[in-house]
């Protein structure tokens, strides 16, 4: 298919993707699920697991192999902007007020799922065919599975807390702080795993040296925030928008070139980016088009790489069930226990564990990184998509269930039941 023929196919595919994502998101919204769950499900519906099974000719016509690189690149734009916004919304000041319990919760939320994922990988490696790439060491595979199970859907966590009016509660503050630290640590660990995939020491040295250079630049940017803010505030809005996009794409390009991934540079830049009202407006200007148009393309690209038919064998099904079970145990269970050990009330601890258990878009990003790096096979990709979907779908119904149980036991609003503001 020539480039001129690919253009009309791309536009038609985008129309179908946006409409299906919106329809599925609205349908699941009626069941209390956030939009990201609907978009994740829509991506699977448009892939070989549903559309390819029911109408393979339609899927082939809408999403020919030549189109996938275009969807991938367009989806990366959405991801880079999304991760930049996530980093920009990361507030270290919110962590200081609940630093000790948040540190305990986030440490448990990383260490326990990581250990369980590594243990499960070693237990099944070589016993179930098709899960792990033959040319990837068991150490890298085990660490990658562990890190993906340790990830938390921080943006979705924040959205649920905001929608339920729990931002100022003890539960809300602790969840936000723990989720933010958890995700930051998980991305650092994922970057480390990626640096181990190169052949020889060259890629690792480049990744380490490049990371040091990135940290130095970001530290200098953070220290000169006041001066940078003054310069930014004097720029015309259009010029400020251009500067923001250029710097963002440069950061994404740099981290890709040193052997990490574009989202690392985008998230890191967002954390240290100068904050002011003009910058807020610039980021708000690029946010909607990225979230509404480009991000659904990433979900569809993920769906096109997800074939649940690969999980038909008993061994793979058992491994999938094990991954889901250990994910819930390692995240919800460990964070609940850590919160209780930190002295939090049972209702607070239970809700923190429930939210920390959701993987959502963040795990999809991670496993797509693994797929691009050759760490993940199609079978493992499908397994981890199931983990992301199940743990994400669980969050809202469980929170509603805890509220109903508490309502039967005691009177008061949900915010009162889960603790006062710190």
mmCIF file of C-alpha atoms in Angstrom:
data_model
loop_
_atom_site.group_PDB
_atom_site.id
_atom_site.type_symbol
_atom_site.label_atom_id
_atom_site.label_comp_id
_atom_site.label_asym_id
_atom_site.label_seq_id
_atom_site.Cartn_x
_atom_site.Cartn_y
_atom_site.Cartn_z
ATOM 1 C CA UNK A 1 0.000 0.000 0.000
ATOM 2 C CA UNK A 2 1.449 3.369 -1.069
ATOM 3 C CA UNK A 3 1.598 6.468 1.124
ATOM 4 C CA UNK A 4 -1.135 8.146 -0.900
ATOM 5 C CA UNK A 5 -3.387 5.119 -0.365
ATOM 6 C CA UNK A 6 -2.508 4.962 3.333
ATOM 7 C CA UNK A 7 -3.770 8.494 4.014
ATOM 8 C CA UNK A 8 -7.502 7.820 3.466
ATOM 9 C CA UNK A 9 -7.231 4.520 5.379
ATOM 10 C CA UNK A 10 -5.644 6.330 8.320
ATOM 11 C CA UNK A 11 -8.371 8.964 8.508
ATOM 12 C CA UNK A 12 -11.144 6.372 8.311
ATOM 13 C CA UNK A 13 -9.434 4.258 10.974
ATOM 14 C CA UNK A 14 -9.159 7.275 13.295
ATOM 15 C CA UNK A 15 -12.875 8.004 12.861
ATOM 16 C CA UNK A 16 -13.771 4.410 13.746
ATOM 17 C CA UNK A 17 -11.399 4.388 16.729
ATOM 18 C CA UNK A 18 -12.713 7.638 18.207
ATOM 19 C CA UNK A 19 -16.369 6.659 17.795
ATOM 20 C CA UNK A 20 -15.928 3.152 19.215
ATOM 21 C CA UNK A 21 -13.866 4.436 22.149
ATOM 22 C CA UNK A 22 -16.530 7.018 22.966
ATOM 23 C CA UNK A 23 -19.403 4.503 22.674
ATOM 24 C CA UNK A 24 -17.729 1.851 24.823
ATOM 25 C CA UNK A 25 -16.633 4.461 27.372
ATOM 26 C CA UNK A 26 -20.222 5.752 27.666
ATOM 27 C CA UNK A 27 -21.584 2.228 28.023
ATOM 28 C CA UNK A 28 -19.156 1.386 30.816
ATOM 29 C CA UNK A 29 -19.650 4.790 32.389
ATOM 30 C CA UNK A 30 -23.206 3.690 33.159
ATOM 31 C CA UNK A 31 -21.631 0.864 35.181
ATOM 32 C CA UNK A 32 -19.573 3.334 37.179
ATOM 33 C CA UNK A 33 -16.311 2.848 35.264
ATOM 34 C CA UNK A 34 -14.039 5.811 34.396
ATOM 35 C CA UNK A 35 -13.486 6.681 30.700
ATOM 36 C CA UNK A 36 -10.028 5.100 30.619
ATOM 37 C CA UNK A 37 -11.588 1.672 31.264
ATOM 38 C CA UNK A 38 -13.917 2.108 28.289
ATOM 39 C CA UNK A 39 -11.044 3.154 26.046
ATOM 40 C CA UNK A 40 -8.971 0.180 27.169
ATOM 41 C CA UNK A 41 -11.882 -2.146 26.410
ATOM 42 C CA UNK A 42 -12.509 -0.461 23.047
ATOM 43 C CA UNK A 43 -8.914 -1.096 22.035
ATOM 44 C CA UNK A 44 -9.393 -4.818 22.675
ATOM 45 C CA UNK A 45 -12.744 -4.808 20.830
ATOM 46 C CA UNK A 46 -11.116 -3.396 17.699
ATOM 47 C CA UNK A 47 -8.287 -5.936 17.788
ATOM 48 C CA UNK A 48 -8.061 -9.607 16.831
ATOM 49 C CA UNK A 49 -9.693 -10.718 20.094
ATOM 50 C CA UNK A 50 -13.140 -9.419 19.030
ATOM 51 C CA UNK A 51 -13.352 -7.671 15.647
ATOM 52 C CA UNK A 52 -10.693 -9.924 14.145
ATOM 53 C CA UNK A 53 -12.578 -12.958 15.398
ATOM 54 C CA UNK A 54 -16.036 -11.848 14.264
ATOM 55 C CA UNK A 55 -15.111 -10.029 11.053
ATOM 56 C CA UNK A 56 -11.472 -10.607 10.108
ATOM 57 C CA UNK A 57 -11.938 -8.962 6.727
ATOM 58 C CA UNK A 58 -13.212 -5.761 8.318
ATOM 59 C CA UNK A 59 -10.308 -5.638 10.746
ATOM 60 C CA UNK A 60 -7.827 -6.206 7.942
ATOM 61 C CA UNK A 61 -9.407 -3.453 5.839
ATOM 62 C CA UNK A 62 -9.556 -0.936 8.696
ATOM 63 C CA UNK A 63 -6.165 -1.720 10.235
ATOM 64 C CA UNK A 64 -3.818 -3.145 7.594
ATOM 65 C CA UNK A 65 -0.245 -3.897 8.747
ATOM 66 C CA UNK A 66 1.046 -0.813 6.911
ATOM 67 C CA UNK A 67 -1.169 1.401 9.084
ATOM 68 C CA UNK A 68 0.147 0.226 12.433
ATOM 69 C CA UNK A 69 3.370 2.285 12.414
ATOM 70 C CA UNK A 70 1.273 5.423 11.828
ATOM 71 C CA UNK A 71 -1.036 4.504 14.717
ATOM 72 C CA UNK A 72 2.008 3.832 16.881
ATOM 73 C CA UNK A 73 3.594 7.224 16.190
ATOM 74 C CA UNK A 74 0.314 9.094 16.675
ATOM 75 C CA UNK A 75 -0.289 7.177 19.899
ATOM 76 C CA UNK A 76 3.180 8.165 21.133
ATOM 77 C CA UNK A 77 2.201 11.838 20.834
ATOM 78 C CA UNK A 78 -0.751 11.184 23.115
ATOM 79 C CA UNK A 79 1.415 9.235 25.561
ATOM 80 C CA UNK A 80 4.153 11.850 25.734
ATOM 81 C CA UNK A 81 1.695 14.659 26.439
ATOM 82 C CA UNK A 82 -0.209 12.480 28.927
ATOM 83 C CA UNK A 83 2.939 11.579 30.882
ATOM 84 C CA UNK A 84 4.098 15.204 30.823
ATOM 85 C CA UNK A 85 0.793 16.254 32.365
ATOM 86 C CA UNK A 86 1.079 13.465 34.941
ATOM 87 C CA UNK A 87 4.503 14.730 35.951
ATOM 88 C CA UNK A 88 3.272 18.317 35.997
ATOM 89 C CA UNK A 89 0.463 17.336 38.384
ATOM 90 C CA UNK A 90 2.958 15.542 40.644
ATOM 91 C CA UNK A 91 3.150 17.732 43.768
ATOM 92 C CA UNK A 92 5.942 16.978 46.214
ATOM 93 C CA UNK A 93 4.293 19.323 48.724
ATOM 94 C CA UNK A 94 1.352 16.924 48.991
ATOM 95 C CA UNK A 95 3.746 14.129 49.946
ATOM 96 C CA UNK A 96 5.436 15.958 52.827
ATOM 97 C CA UNK A 97 2.280 16.096 54.970
ATOM 98 C CA UNK A 98 1.872 12.298 54.918
ATOM 99 C CA UNK A 99 5.467 11.348 54.165
ATOM 100 C CA UNK A 100 5.990 8.515 56.670
ATOM 101 C CA UNK A 101 2.855 6.411 56.010
ATOM 102 C CA UNK A 102 3.039 7.153 52.264
ATOM 103 C CA UNK A 103 6.636 5.902 52.194
ATOM 104 C CA UNK A 104 5.621 2.676 53.932
ATOM 105 C CA UNK A 105 2.655 2.119 51.626
ATOM 106 C CA UNK A 106 4.524 2.880 48.403
ATOM 107 C CA UNK A 107 7.495 0.715 49.481
ATOM 108 C CA UNK A 108 5.166 -2.226 50.147
ATOM 109 C CA UNK A 109 3.280 -1.523 46.897
ATOM 110 C CA UNK A 110 6.534 -1.813 44.951
ATOM 111 C CA UNK A 111 8.487 -4.481 46.810
ATOM 112 C CA UNK A 112 5.788 -7.134 47.306
ATOM 113 C CA UNK A 113 4.346 -7.240 43.731
ATOM 114 C CA UNK A 114 7.893 -7.054 42.349
ATOM 115 C CA UNK A 115 8.971 -10.043 44.443
ATOM 116 C CA UNK A 116 5.828 -12.019 43.577
ATOM 117 C CA UNK A 117 6.210 -11.295 39.868
ATOM 118 C CA UNK A 118 9.876 -12.336 39.896
ATOM 119 C CA UNK A 119 9.026 -15.495 41.832
ATOM 120 C CA UNK A 120 6.188 -16.451 39.480
ATOM 121 C CA UNK A 121 8.397 -15.924 36.435
ATOM 122 C CA UNK A 122 11.146 -18.163 37.784
ATOM 123 C CA UNK A 123 8.549 -20.774 38.753
ATOM 124 C CA UNK A 124 7.083 -21.092 35.226
ATOM 125 C CA UNK A 125 10.106 -20.220 33.074
ATOM 126 C CA UNK A 126 10.839 -23.123 30.753
ATOM 127 C CA UNK A 127 7.668 -24.969 31.785
ATOM 128 C CA UNK A 128 5.095 -23.083 29.668
ATOM 129 C CA UNK A 129 5.978 -22.408 26.069
ATOM 130 C CA UNK A 130 5.426 -19.126 24.254
ATOM 131 C CA UNK A 131 5.430 -16.805 27.256
ATOM 132 C CA UNK A 132 9.031 -15.589 27.305
ATOM 133 C CA UNK A 133 11.283 -14.659 24.350
ATOM 134 C CA UNK A 134 14.050 -17.199 23.805
ATOM 135 C CA UNK A 135 16.715 -14.503 23.370
ATOM 136 C CA UNK A 136 15.882 -12.634 26.603
ATOM 137 C CA UNK A 137 17.464 -13.718 29.885
ATOM 138 C CA UNK A 138 15.234 -14.987 32.668
ATOM 139 C CA UNK A 139 16.513 -12.162 34.881
ATOM 140 C CA UNK A 140 15.230 -9.487 32.501
ATOM 141 C CA UNK A 141 11.916 -11.306 31.981
ATOM 142 C CA UNK A 142 11.422 -11.763 35.730
ATOM 143 C CA UNK A 143 12.247 -8.150 36.537
ATOM 144 C CA UNK A 144 9.978 -6.873 33.783
ATOM 145 C CA UNK A 145 6.991 -8.924 34.969
ATOM 146 C CA UNK A 146 7.654 -7.821 38.543
ATOM 147 C CA UNK A 147 7.844 -4.136 37.631
ATOM 148 C CA UNK A 148 4.661 -4.237 35.541
ATOM 149 C CA UNK A 149 2.791 -5.852 38.439
ATOM 150 C CA UNK A 150 4.123 -3.108 40.746
ATOM 151 C CA UNK A 151 2.805 -0.203 38.655
ATOM 152 C CA UNK A 152 -0.163 1.859 39.875
ATOM 153 C CA UNK A 153 -2.576 3.858 37.688
ATOM 154 C CA UNK A 154 -1.799 7.148 39.416
ATOM 155 C CA UNK A 155 -3.734 9.405 36.972
ATOM 156 C CA UNK A 156 -6.863 7.258 37.301
ATOM 157 C CA UNK A 157 -6.410 7.138 41.072
ATOM 158 C CA UNK A 158 -6.291 10.935 41.166
ATOM 159 C CA UNK A 159 -9.368 11.215 38.925
ATOM 160 C CA UNK A 160 -11.429 8.878 41.127
ATOM 161 C CA UNK A 161 -10.446 10.782 44.273
ATOM 162 C CA UNK A 162 -11.370 14.101 42.651
ATOM 163 C CA UNK A 163 -14.707 12.834 41.304
ATOM 164 C CA UNK A 164 -15.667 11.481 44.736
ATOM 165 C CA UNK A 165 -14.699 14.706 46.506
ATOM 166 C CA UNK A 166 -12.044 13.023 48.668
ATOM 167 C CA UNK A 167 -9.074 15.251 47.815
ATOM 168 C CA UNK A 168 -8.873 16.809 51.278
ATOM 169 C CA UNK A 169 -9.430 13.637 53.290
ATOM 170 C CA UNK A 170 -6.791 11.515 54.974
ATOM 171 C CA UNK A 171 -7.624 8.700 52.590
ATOM 172 C CA UNK A 172 -7.353 10.936 49.519
ATOM 173 C CA UNK A 173 -4.072 12.576 50.547
ATOM 174 C CA UNK A 174 -2.426 9.268 51.430
ATOM 175 C CA UNK A 175 -3.577 7.582 48.218
ATOM 176 C CA UNK A 176 -2.327 10.425 46.038
ATOM 177 C CA UNK A 177 1.041 10.578 47.793
ATOM 178 C CA UNK A 178 1.544 6.807 47.803
ATOM 179 C CA UNK A 179 0.436 6.421 44.183
ATOM 180 C CA UNK A 180 2.705 9.215 42.965
ATOM 181 C CA UNK A 181 5.788 7.833 44.700
ATOM 182 C CA UNK A 182 4.907 4.296 43.621
ATOM 183 C CA UNK A 183 4.677 5.244 39.950
ATOM 184 C CA UNK A 184 7.849 7.332 40.042
ATOM 185 C CA UNK A 185 9.787 4.381 41.521
ATOM 186 C CA UNK A 186 8.209 1.954 39.055
ATOM 187 C CA UNK A 187 9.269 4.064 36.060
ATOM 188 C CA UNK A 188 12.828 4.279 37.402
ATOM 189 C CA UNK A 189 12.890 0.491 37.832
ATOM 190 C CA UNK A 190 11.463 -0.009 34.339
ATOM 191 C CA UNK A 191 14.174 2.243 32.931
ATOM 192 C CA UNK A 192 16.738 0.077 34.696
ATOM 193 C CA UNK A 193 15.260 -3.109 33.231
ATOM 194 C CA UNK A 194 15.313 -1.620 29.736
ATOM 195 C CA UNK A 195 18.968 -0.693 30.163
ATOM 196 C CA UNK A 196 19.756 -4.401 30.707
ATOM 197 C CA UNK A 197 18.294 -5.497 27.369
ATOM 198 C CA UNK A 198 21.119 -4.262 25.164
ATOM 199 C CA UNK A 199 23.834 -6.558 23.857
ATOM 200 C CA UNK A 200 27.113 -6.003 25.688
ATOM 201 C CA UNK A 201 27.906 -3.125 28.036
ATOM 202 C CA UNK A 202 27.601 -0.341 25.445
ATOM 203 C CA UNK A 203 23.837 0.276 25.692
ATOM 204 C CA UNK A 204 23.972 0.096 29.508
ATOM 205 C CA UNK A 205 26.799 2.640 29.674
ATOM 206 C CA UNK A 206 24.933 4.966 27.302
ATOM 207 C CA UNK A 207 21.749 4.623 29.333
ATOM 208 C CA UNK A 208 23.524 5.301 32.628
ATOM 209 C CA UNK A 209 25.550 8.222 31.293
ATOM 210 C CA UNK A 210 22.525 9.643 29.528
ATOM 211 C CA UNK A 211 20.448 9.313 32.684
ATOM 212 C CA UNK A 212 23.067 11.181 34.699
ATOM 213 C CA UNK A 213 23.042 13.943 32.095
ATOM 214 C CA UNK A 214 19.245 14.090 32.215
ATOM 215 C CA UNK A 215 19.258 14.327 36.016
ATOM 216 C CA UNK A 216 21.798 17.159 35.919
ATOM 217 C CA UNK A 217 19.767 19.141 33.380
ATOM 218 C CA UNK A 218 16.537 18.592 35.299
ATOM 219 C CA UNK A 219 18.194 19.568 38.586
ATOM 220 C CA UNK A 220 19.477 22.810 37.030
ATOM 221 C CA UNK A 221 16.016 23.495 35.635
ATOM 222 C CA UNK A 222 14.445 22.872 39.041
ATOM 223 C CA UNK A 223 16.909 25.231 40.780
ATOM 224 C CA UNK A 224 16.256 28.022 38.298
ATOM 225 C CA UNK A 225 12.467 27.742 38.507
ATOM 226 C CA UNK A 226 11.942 31.326 39.712
ATOM 227 C CA UNK A 227 13.962 32.868 36.882
ATOM 228 C CA UNK A 228 12.442 30.512 34.304
ATOM 229 C CA UNK A 229 8.940 31.343 35.506
ATOM 230 C CA UNK A 230 9.616 35.073 35.075
ATOM 231 C CA UNK A 231 10.836 34.541 31.513
ATOM 232 C CA UNK A 232 7.910 32.273 30.665
ATOM 233 C CA UNK A 233 5.284 34.658 32.001
ATOM 234 C CA UNK A 234 6.473 37.370 29.589
ATOM 235 C CA UNK A 235 5.960 35.181 26.537
ATOM 236 C CA UNK A 236 2.915 35.408 24.265
ATOM 237 C CA UNK A 237 0.528 32.436 24.800
ATOM 238 C CA UNK A 238 1.175 31.066 21.309
ATOM 239 C CA UNK A 239 4.920 31.358 21.804
ATOM 240 C CA UNK A 240 4.703 29.731 25.229
ATOM 241 C CA UNK A 241 2.701 26.843 23.760
ATOM 242 C CA UNK A 242 5.339 26.360 21.059
ATOM 243 C CA UNK A 243 8.179 26.432 23.615
ATOM 244 C CA UNK A 244 6.400 23.883 25.805
ATOM 245 C CA UNK A 245 5.840 21.446 22.935
ATOM 246 C CA UNK A 246 9.403 21.853 21.598
ATOM 247 C CA UNK A 247 11.010 21.255 25.000
ATOM 248 C CA UNK A 248 8.681 18.328 25.664
ATOM 249 C CA UNK A 249 9.463 16.620 22.363
ATOM 250 C CA UNK A 250 13.195 17.224 22.860
ATOM 251 C CA UNK A 251 13.028 15.516 26.252
ATOM 252 C CA UNK A 252 11.111 12.594 24.715
ATOM 253 C CA UNK A 253 13.619 12.334 21.852
ATOM 254 C CA UNK A 254 16.584 12.411 24.227
ATOM 255 C CA UNK A 255 15.386 9.612 26.502
ATOM 256 C CA UNK A 256 14.545 7.498 23.457
ATOM 257 C CA UNK A 257 18.039 8.038 22.065
ATOM 258 C CA UNK A 258 19.816 7.001 25.273
ATOM 259 C CA UNK A 259 17.949 3.707 25.244
ATOM 260 C CA UNK A 260 15.135 4.415 27.677
ATOM 261 C CA UNK A 261 11.742 5.556 26.422
ATOM 262 C CA UNK A 262 10.004 8.779 25.484
ATOM 263 C CA UNK A 263 7.610 8.667 28.439
ATOM 264 C CA UNK A 264 10.487 8.830 30.936
ATOM 265 C CA UNK A 265 11.691 12.143 29.578
ATOM 266 C CA UNK A 266 8.147 13.496 29.373
ATOM 267 C CA UNK A 267 7.286 12.558 32.967
ATOM 268 C CA UNK A 268 10.606 13.837 34.367
ATOM 269 C CA UNK A 269 10.259 17.149 32.548
ATOM 270 C CA UNK A 270 6.721 17.559 33.855
ATOM 271 C CA UNK A 271 7.907 17.129 37.464
ATOM 272 C CA UNK A 272 10.413 20.018 37.268
ATOM 273 C CA UNK A 273 8.661 22.227 34.720
ATOM 274 C CA UNK A 274 8.047 25.794 35.961
ATOM 275 C CA UNK A 275 4.523 26.252 37.294
ATOM 276 C CA UNK A 276 2.471 29.365 36.716
ATOM 277 C CA UNK A 277 -0.933 30.361 35.369
ATOM 278 C CA UNK A 278 0.361 30.921 31.797
ATOM 279 C CA UNK A 279 1.995 27.475 31.851
ATOM 280 C CA UNK A 280 -1.222 25.963 33.212
ATOM 281 C CA UNK A 281 -3.123 27.466 30.283
ATOM 282 C CA UNK A 282 -0.553 26.206 27.774
ATOM 283 C CA UNK A 283 -0.758 22.662 29.116
ATOM 284 C CA UNK A 284 -4.557 22.851 29.215
ATOM 285 C CA UNK A 285 -4.445 23.857 25.537
ATOM 286 C CA UNK A 286 -2.546 20.759 24.417
ATOM 287 C CA UNK A 287 -4.263 18.383 26.850
ATOM 288 C CA UNK A 288 -7.715 17.922 25.279
ATOM 289 C CA UNK A 289 -6.562 17.164 21.724
ATOM 290 C CA UNK A 290 -4.044 14.675 23.097
ATOM 291 C CA UNK A 291 -6.519 12.983 25.441
ATOM 292 C CA UNK A 292 -9.482 12.909 23.035
ATOM 293 C CA UNK A 293 -7.737 12.169 19.721
ATOM 294 C CA UNK A 294 -4.213 10.780 20.138
ATOM 295 C CA UNK A 295 -4.473 8.699 23.317
ATOM 296 C CA UNK A 296 -7.296 6.458 21.956
ATOM 297 C CA UNK A 297 -4.970 5.597 19.071
ATOM 298 C CA UNK A 298 -2.565 4.136 21.620
ATOM 299 C CA UNK A 299 -5.333 1.993 23.096
ATOM 300 C CA UNK A 300 -6.211 0.673 19.650
ATOM 301 C CA UNK A 301 -2.570 -0.037 18.846
ATOM 302 C CA UNK A 302 -2.408 -2.010 22.100
ATOM 303 C CA UNK A 303 -5.628 -3.811 21.181
ATOM 304 C CA UNK A 304 -4.256 -4.769 17.773
ATOM 305 C CA UNK A 305 -1.365 -6.463 19.593
ATOM 306 C CA UNK A 306 -3.693 -8.299 21.996
ATOM 307 C CA UNK A 307 -5.041 -11.683 20.975
ATOM 308 C CA UNK A 308 -6.789 -13.475 23.830
ATOM 309 C CA UNK A 309 -6.968 -16.593 21.643
ATOM 310 C CA UNK A 310 -3.307 -17.090 22.545
ATOM 311 C CA UNK A 311 -4.407 -17.824 26.116
ATOM 312 C CA UNK A 312 -6.441 -20.876 25.115
ATOM 313 C CA UNK A 313 -3.947 -23.426 26.439
ATOM 314 C CA UNK A 314 -4.468 -24.596 30.051
ATOM 315 C CA UNK A 315 -0.932 -23.602 31.020
ATOM 316 C CA UNK A 316 -1.321 -20.030 29.806
ATOM 317 C CA UNK A 317 -4.751 -19.720 31.395
ATOM 318 C CA UNK A 318 -3.356 -20.907 34.712
ATOM 319 C CA UNK A 319 -0.451 -18.474 34.405
ATOM 320 C CA UNK A 320 -2.907 -15.640 33.666
ATOM 321 C CA UNK A 321 -4.987 -16.488 36.735
ATOM 322 C CA UNK A 322 -1.789 -16.602 38.795
ATOM 323 C CA UNK A 323 -0.692 -13.200 37.533
ATOM 324 C CA UNK A 324 -4.058 -11.622 38.366
ATOM 325 C CA UNK A 325 -4.191 -13.250 41.808
ATOM 326 C CA UNK A 326 -0.638 -12.250 42.726
ATOM 327 C CA UNK A 327 -1.257 -8.749 41.373
ATOM 328 C CA UNK A 328 -4.226 -8.248 43.686
ATOM 329 C CA UNK A 329 -2.532 -9.929 46.629
ATOM 330 C CA UNK A 330 0.728 -8.075 46.146
ATOM 331 C CA UNK A 331 -0.800 -4.648 45.639
ATOM 332 C CA UNK A 332 -4.134 -4.425 47.415
ATOM 333 C CA UNK A 333 -3.069 -6.760 50.216
ATOM 334 C CA UNK A 334 0.394 -5.323 50.752
ATOM 335 C CA UNK A 335 -0.732 -1.678 50.656
ATOM 336 C CA UNK A 336 -3.599 -2.458 53.048
ATOM 337 C CA UNK A 337 -1.231 -4.143 55.504
ATOM 338 C CA UNK A 338 1.334 -1.332 55.201
ATOM 339 C CA UNK A 339 -1.324 1.308 55.864
ATOM 340 C CA UNK A 340 -2.528 -0.612 58.916
ATOM 341 C CA UNK A 341 1.061 -0.963 60.134
ATOM 342 C CA UNK A 342 1.451 2.792 59.723
ATOM 343 C CA UNK A 343 -1.460 3.300 62.130
ATOM 344 C CA UNK A 344 -4.222 4.083 59.638
ATOM 345 C CA UNK A 345 -7.835 3.099 60.259
ATOM 346 C CA UNK A 346 -9.174 -0.024 58.578
ATOM 347 C CA UNK A 347 -11.486 1.904 56.250
ATOM 348 C CA UNK A 348 -8.641 4.181 55.146
ATOM 349 C CA UNK A 349 -6.240 1.276 54.594
ATOM 350 C CA UNK A 350 -8.774 -0.761 52.610
ATOM 351 C CA UNK A 351 -9.527 2.077 50.212
ATOM 352 C CA UNK A 352 -5.858 2.895 49.719
ATOM 353 C CA UNK A 353 -5.161 -0.715 48.797
ATOM 354 C CA UNK A 354 -8.118 -0.777 46.414
ATOM 355 C CA UNK A 355 -6.938 2.285 44.495
ATOM 356 C CA UNK A 356 -3.270 1.283 44.473
ATOM 357 C CA UNK A 357 -4.299 -2.072 42.956
ATOM 358 C CA UNK A 358 -5.536 -0.478 39.701
ATOM 359 C CA UNK A 359 -2.946 -0.586 36.893
ATOM 360 C CA UNK A 360 -4.897 1.036 34.053
ATOM 361 C CA UNK A 361 -3.157 2.951 31.318
ATOM 362 C CA UNK A 362 0.182 2.972 33.128
ATOM 363 C CA UNK A 363 0.600 -0.791 32.830
ATOM 364 C CA UNK A 364 -0.474 -0.685 29.186
ATOM 365 C CA UNK A 365 2.277 1.847 28.549
ATOM 366 C CA UNK A 366 4.820 -0.372 30.297
ATOM 367 C CA UNK A 367 3.925 -3.561 28.438
ATOM 368 C CA UNK A 368 3.934 -1.726 25.096
ATOM 369 C CA UNK A 369 7.435 -0.551 25.970
ATOM 370 C CA UNK A 370 8.354 -4.170 26.634
ATOM 371 C CA UNK A 371 6.815 -5.277 23.351
ATOM 372 C CA UNK A 372 8.745 -2.626 21.424
ATOM 373 C CA UNK A 373 11.975 -3.636 23.192
ATOM 374 C CA UNK A 374 11.437 -7.337 22.440
ATOM 375 C CA UNK A 375 11.102 -8.294 26.118
ATOM 376 C CA UNK A 376 7.463 -9.359 25.765
ATOM 377 C CA UNK A 377 5.959 -12.030 23.534
ATOM 378 C CA UNK A 378 2.390 -11.688 22.176
ATOM 379 C CA UNK A 379 1.242 -14.277 24.739
ATOM 380 C CA UNK A 380 2.775 -12.411 27.681
ATOM 381 C CA UNK A 381 1.364 -9.170 26.277
ATOM 382 C CA UNK A 382 -2.142 -10.660 26.329
ATOM 383 C CA UNK A 383 -1.638 -11.947 29.885
ATOM 384 C CA UNK A 384 -0.586 -8.536 31.183
ATOM 385 C CA UNK A 385 -3.438 -6.804 29.336
ATOM 386 C CA UNK A 386 -5.810 -9.073 31.272
ATOM 387 C CA UNK A 387 -4.099 -8.011 34.515
ATOM 388 C CA UNK A 388 -4.455 -4.344 33.587
ATOM 389 C CA UNK A 389 -8.129 -4.697 32.679
ATOM 390 C CA UNK A 390 -9.155 -6.803 35.685
ATOM 391 C CA UNK A 391 -7.358 -4.734 38.316
ATOM 392 C CA UNK A 392 -8.624 -1.485 36.796
ATOM 393 C CA UNK A 393 -12.235 -2.619 36.498
ATOM 394 C CA UNK A 394 -12.151 -3.787 40.136
ATOM 395 C CA UNK A 395 -11.386 -0.366 41.620
ATOM 396 C CA UNK A 396 -14.651 1.559 41.341
ATOM 397 C CA UNK A 397 -17.037 -1.319 42.244
ATOM 398 C CA UNK A 398 -14.916 -2.197 45.274
ATOM 399 C CA UNK A 399 -14.874 1.407 46.485
ATOM 400 C CA UNK A 400 -18.654 1.520 46.133
ATOM 401 C CA UNK A 401 -18.933 -1.785 48.008
ATOM 402 C CA UNK A 402 -16.793 -0.505 50.902
ATOM 403 C CA UNK A 403 -18.988 2.615 51.087
ATOM 404 C CA UNK A 404 -22.158 0.532 51.218
ATOM 405 C CA UNK A 405 -20.770 -1.739 53.903
ATOM 406 C CA UNK A 406 -19.719 1.255 55.981
ATOM 407 C CA UNK A 407 -23.089 2.908 55.443
ATOM 408 C CA UNK A 408 -24.782 -0.099 56.982
ATOM 409 C CA UNK A 409 -22.479 -0.007 59.982
ATOM 410 C CA UNK A 410 -22.465 3.663 60.735
ATOM 411 C CA UNK A 411 -24.037 6.931 59.578
ATOM 412 C CA UNK A 412 -22.096 9.745 57.905
ATOM 413 C CA UNK A 413 -20.681 10.664 54.519
ATOM 414 C CA UNK A 414 -17.981 8.563 52.854
ATOM 415 C CA UNK A 415 -15.444 11.345 53.439
ATOM 416 C CA UNK A 416 -16.166 11.332 57.186
ATOM 417 C CA UNK A 417 -15.893 7.561 57.382
ATOM 418 C CA UNK A 418 -12.470 7.381 55.780
ATOM 419 C CA UNK A 419 -10.837 9.998 57.955
ATOM 420 C CA UNK A 420 -10.370 13.704 58.289
ATOM 421 C CA UNK A 421 -7.891 15.753 56.358
ATOM 422 C CA UNK A 422 -4.304 15.437 57.587
#
